[in-house]
Tab-separated table of N, CA and C in Angstrom:
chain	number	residue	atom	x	y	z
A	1	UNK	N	91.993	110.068	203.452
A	1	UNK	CA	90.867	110.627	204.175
A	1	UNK	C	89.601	109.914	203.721
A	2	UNK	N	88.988	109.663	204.597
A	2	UNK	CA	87.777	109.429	204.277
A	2	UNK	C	86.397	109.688	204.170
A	3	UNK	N	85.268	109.690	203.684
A	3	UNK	CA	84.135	110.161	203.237
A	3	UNK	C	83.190	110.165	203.463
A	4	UNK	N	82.072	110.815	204.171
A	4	UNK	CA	80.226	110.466	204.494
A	4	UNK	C	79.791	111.417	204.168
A	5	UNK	N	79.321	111.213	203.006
A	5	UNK	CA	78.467	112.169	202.405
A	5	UNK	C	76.997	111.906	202.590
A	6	UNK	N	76.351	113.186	201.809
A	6	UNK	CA	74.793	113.081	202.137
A	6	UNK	C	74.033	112.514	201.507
A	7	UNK	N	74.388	111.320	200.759
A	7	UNK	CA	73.469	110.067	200.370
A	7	UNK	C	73.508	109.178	201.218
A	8	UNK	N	74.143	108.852	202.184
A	8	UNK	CA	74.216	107.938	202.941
A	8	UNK	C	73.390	108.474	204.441
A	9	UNK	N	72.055	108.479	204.362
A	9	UNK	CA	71.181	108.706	205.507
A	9	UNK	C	71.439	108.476	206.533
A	10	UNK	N	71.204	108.823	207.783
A	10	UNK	CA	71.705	108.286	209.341
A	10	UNK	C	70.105	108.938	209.941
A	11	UNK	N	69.229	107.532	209.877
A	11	UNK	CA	67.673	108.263	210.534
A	11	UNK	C	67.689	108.051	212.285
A	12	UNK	N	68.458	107.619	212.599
A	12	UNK	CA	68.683	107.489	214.159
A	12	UNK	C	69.999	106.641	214.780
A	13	UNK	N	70.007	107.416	215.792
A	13	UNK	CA	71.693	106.685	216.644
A	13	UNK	C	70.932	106.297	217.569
A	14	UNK	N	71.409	104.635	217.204
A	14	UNK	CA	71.407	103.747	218.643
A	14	UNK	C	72.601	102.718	218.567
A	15	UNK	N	72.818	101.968	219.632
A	15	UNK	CA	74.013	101.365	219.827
A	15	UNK	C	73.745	100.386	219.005
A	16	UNK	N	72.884	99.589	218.550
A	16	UNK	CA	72.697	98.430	217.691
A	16	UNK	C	72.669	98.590	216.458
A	17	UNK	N	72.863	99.887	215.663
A	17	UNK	CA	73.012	99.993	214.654
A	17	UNK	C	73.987	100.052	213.997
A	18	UNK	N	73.639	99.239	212.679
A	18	UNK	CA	74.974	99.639	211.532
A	18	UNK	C	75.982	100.914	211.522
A	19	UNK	N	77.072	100.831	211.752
A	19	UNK	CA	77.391	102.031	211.843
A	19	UNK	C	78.113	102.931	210.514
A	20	UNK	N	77.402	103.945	210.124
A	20	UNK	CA	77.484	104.027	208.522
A	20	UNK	C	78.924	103.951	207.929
A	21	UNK	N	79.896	104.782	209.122
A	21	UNK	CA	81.232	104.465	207.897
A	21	UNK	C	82.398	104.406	209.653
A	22	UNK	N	83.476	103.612	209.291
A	22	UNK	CA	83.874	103.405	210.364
A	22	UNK	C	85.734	104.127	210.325
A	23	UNK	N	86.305	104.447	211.221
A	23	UNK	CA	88.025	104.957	210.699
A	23	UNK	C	88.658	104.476	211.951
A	24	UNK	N	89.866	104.498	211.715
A	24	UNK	CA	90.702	103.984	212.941
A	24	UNK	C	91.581	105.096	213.344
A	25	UNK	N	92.255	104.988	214.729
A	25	UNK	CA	92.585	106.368	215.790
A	25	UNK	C	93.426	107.069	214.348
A	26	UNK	N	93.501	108.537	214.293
A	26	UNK	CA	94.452	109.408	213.721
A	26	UNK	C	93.985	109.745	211.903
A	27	UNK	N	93.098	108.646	211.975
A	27	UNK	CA	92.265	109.059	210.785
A	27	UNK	C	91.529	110.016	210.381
A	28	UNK	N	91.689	110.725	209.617
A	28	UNK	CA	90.753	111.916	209.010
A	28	UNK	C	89.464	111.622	208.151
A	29	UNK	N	88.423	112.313	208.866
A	29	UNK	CA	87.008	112.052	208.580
A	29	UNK	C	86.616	113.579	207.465
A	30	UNK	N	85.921	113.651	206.576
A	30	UNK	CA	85.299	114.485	205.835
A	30	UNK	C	83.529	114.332	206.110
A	31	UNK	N	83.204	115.428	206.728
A	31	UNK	CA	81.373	114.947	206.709
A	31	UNK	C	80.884	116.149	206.189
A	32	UNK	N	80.113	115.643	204.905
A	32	UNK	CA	79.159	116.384	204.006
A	32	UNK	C	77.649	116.683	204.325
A	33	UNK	N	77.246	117.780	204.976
A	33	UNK	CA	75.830	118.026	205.537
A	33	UNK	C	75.328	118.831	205.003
């Protein structure tokens, strides 16, 4: 499983941006808010 926690900032979604953490189909995401 993998991890995005809340040190890793996200100050706006746009398509040209870095995208903070990435997973592939069937992967399990954990998000810390």
């Amino acid at each position: 499983m993998k991890s995005l926690d809340r040190e890793h900032h996200i100050y706006m979604l746009e398509p040209g941006a870095t995208p903070a953490i990435t997973i592939d189909s069937g992967e399990e995401l954990m998000v810390e808010t």
